[in-house]
Amino acid sequence: VYNHLLPGGMLILSVPNGPRDRRRTDNPYHFQHFTDRDFKTLMQKYFSNIEYFTQAYKKGVKHYGTKILRKMKLLKKQPYFVKNYYVTPGLRNDLKTWIAVAHK
C-alpha cells in the first residue's frame, strides 16, 4: 500500500480489535488479528506520521431492538447505525474497531 501512495498521500486503515475479536471465527474477511502493539509496529514500519483511533457505536434501546429484529429476519438493515458510530483517540481494547490515519 505504501508504494502506491503518492507523496503526501493519506492512508485510512481499519482493522478489527485483535484481542477482543480473536476468538470470533465467523468472519471470513478477518484474516489477521493484531494486538495494539503489533498494529502500531506494522504501521511504524512504513509511516512516521500516524494517528490512531477506536471506532464504536452507542448501545441502547435502538441498538438492541434492531439486533433482535434482524435475528428474527424482520429487518434487513440497521439504517440508524451510520449516525450511531463515533471515534475516540487512541487504541482502546474494549471497543470493536481500530483505525490508523497515516501520511506518506
Tab-separated table of C-alpha atoms in Angstrom:
chain	number	residue	atom	x	y	z
A	1	VAL	CA	0.000	0.000	0.000
A	2	TYR	CA	2.796	2.410	0.934
A	3	ASN	CA	4.413	2.118	-2.508
A	4	HIS	CA	1.136	3.046	-4.218
A	5	LEU	CA	0.608	6.246	-2.236
A	6	LEU	CA	1.725	9.498	-3.810
A	7	PRO	CA	3.983	11.767	-1.747
A	8	GLY	CA	1.717	13.470	0.777
A	9	GLY	CA	-0.889	10.731	0.262
A	10	MET	CA	-3.067	9.550	3.131
A	11	LEU	CA	-3.912	6.020	4.242
A	12	ILE	CA	-7.006	5.351	6.341
A	13	LEU	CA	-6.936	1.765	7.562
A	14	SER	CA	-9.349	-0.013	9.871
A	15	VAL	CA	-8.830	-3.402	11.479
A	16	PRO	CA	-10.818	-5.410	13.999
A	17	ASN	CA	-9.659	-5.131	17.590
A	18	GLY	CA	-7.489	-8.261	17.765
A	19	PRO	CA	-7.619	-9.116	21.474
A	20	ARG	CA	-11.371	-8.512	21.545
A	21	ASP	CA	-12.224	-10.470	18.369
A	22	ARG	CA	-9.532	-13.174	18.351
A	23	ARG	CA	-11.952	-15.956	19.316
A	24	ARG	CA	-14.507	-14.993	16.679
A	25	THR	CA	-14.059	-17.174	13.633
A	26	ASP	CA	-17.359	-16.390	11.895
A	27	ASN	CA	-15.967	-13.587	9.699
A	28	PRO	CA	-14.005	-14.960	6.726
A	29	TYR	CA	-12.658	-11.470	5.897
A	30	HIS	CA	-10.688	-11.077	9.140
A	31	PHE	CA	-7.503	-12.968	8.264
A	32	GLN	CA	-5.272	-11.357	10.876
A	33	HIS	CA	-5.949	-10.240	14.436
A	34	PHE	CA	-3.488	-7.609	15.669
A	35	THR	CA	-2.669	-6.628	19.218
A	36	ASP	CA	-2.316	-2.879	19.650
A	37	ARG	CA	1.469	-3.332	19.781
A	38	ASP	CA	1.525	-5.410	16.560
A	39	PHE	CA	-0.711	-2.908	14.765
A	40	LYS	CA	1.499	0.030	15.777
A	41	THR	CA	4.681	-1.862	14.866
A	42	LEU	CA	3.333	-2.630	11.398
A	43	MET	CA	2.248	0.963	10.783
A	44	GLN	CA	5.521	2.442	12.112
A	45	LYS	CA	7.496	0.207	9.769
A	46	TYR	CA	6.231	2.310	6.838
A	47	PHE	CA	4.885	5.574	8.253
A	48	SER	CA	6.137	8.152	10.742
A	49	ASN	CA	3.091	10.434	10.874
A	50	ILE	CA	0.291	8.242	12.287
A	51	GLU	CA	-2.823	8.931	14.336
A	52	TYR	CA	-4.754	6.097	15.992
A	53	PHE	CA	-8.457	5.957	16.789
A	54	THR	CA	-11.018	3.494	18.037
A	55	GLN	CA	-14.437	3.249	16.394
A	56	ALA	CA	-17.505	2.243	18.356
A	57	TYR	CA	-21.236	2.727	18.419
A	58	LYS	CA	-23.695	3.723	21.088
A	59	LYS	CA	-25.632	0.817	22.537
A	60	GLY	CA	-29.145	1.442	23.706
A	61	VAL	CA	-32.772	0.572	23.012
A	62	LYS	CA	-32.401	1.189	19.255
A	63	HIS	CA	-29.269	-0.955	19.061
A	64	TYR	CA	-30.661	-3.964	20.909
A	65	GLY	CA	-34.166	-3.683	19.421
A	66	THR	CA	-32.745	-3.610	15.901
A	67	LYS	CA	-30.467	-6.541	16.705
A	68	ILE	CA	-33.460	-8.634	17.820
A	69	LEU	CA	-35.490	-7.698	14.714
A	70	ARG	CA	-32.563	-8.644	12.453
A	71	LYS	CA	-32.163	-12.028	14.158
A	72	MET	CA	-35.886	-12.621	13.641
A	73	LYS	CA	-35.363	-11.646	9.964
A	74	LEU	CA	-37.930	-8.853	10.267
A	75	LEU	CA	-35.379	-6.171	9.439
A	76	LYS	CA	-32.579	-6.352	6.866
A	77	LYS	CA	-30.639	-3.138	7.525
A	78	GLN	CA	-29.688	-1.044	10.507
A	79	PRO	CA	-30.131	2.406	8.955
A	80	TYR	CA	-29.573	4.376	12.160
A	81	PHE	CA	-26.089	2.857	12.633
A	82	VAL	CA	-24.467	5.379	10.289
A	83	LYS	CA	-25.322	8.176	12.713
A	84	ASN	CA	-24.663	5.977	15.724
A	85	TYR	CA	-20.898	5.456	15.188
A	86	TYR	CA	-18.247	7.578	16.842
A	87	VAL	CA	-14.451	7.570	17.094
A	88	THR	CA	-12.209	8.227	20.074
A	89	PRO	CA	-8.464	8.953	20.034
A	90	GLY	CA	-6.100	6.053	20.736
A	91	LEU	CA	-6.479	2.273	20.556
A	92	ARG	CA	-8.954	1.092	23.179
A	93	ASN	CA	-9.037	-2.628	23.898
A	94	ASP	CA	-12.682	-2.573	24.994
A	95	LEU	CA	-14.122	-1.345	21.686
A	96	LYS	CA	-14.632	-3.037	18.339
A	97	THR	CA	-12.588	-1.417	15.550
A	98	TRP	CA	-9.195	0.301	15.386
A	99	ILE	CA	-8.326	2.964	12.810
A	100	ALA	CA	-4.968	4.364	11.701
A	101	VAL	CA	-4.631	7.547	9.669
A	102	ALA	CA	-1.140	7.844	8.189
A	103	HIS	CA	0.540	10.246	5.777
A	104	LYS	CA	3.361	9.430	3.390
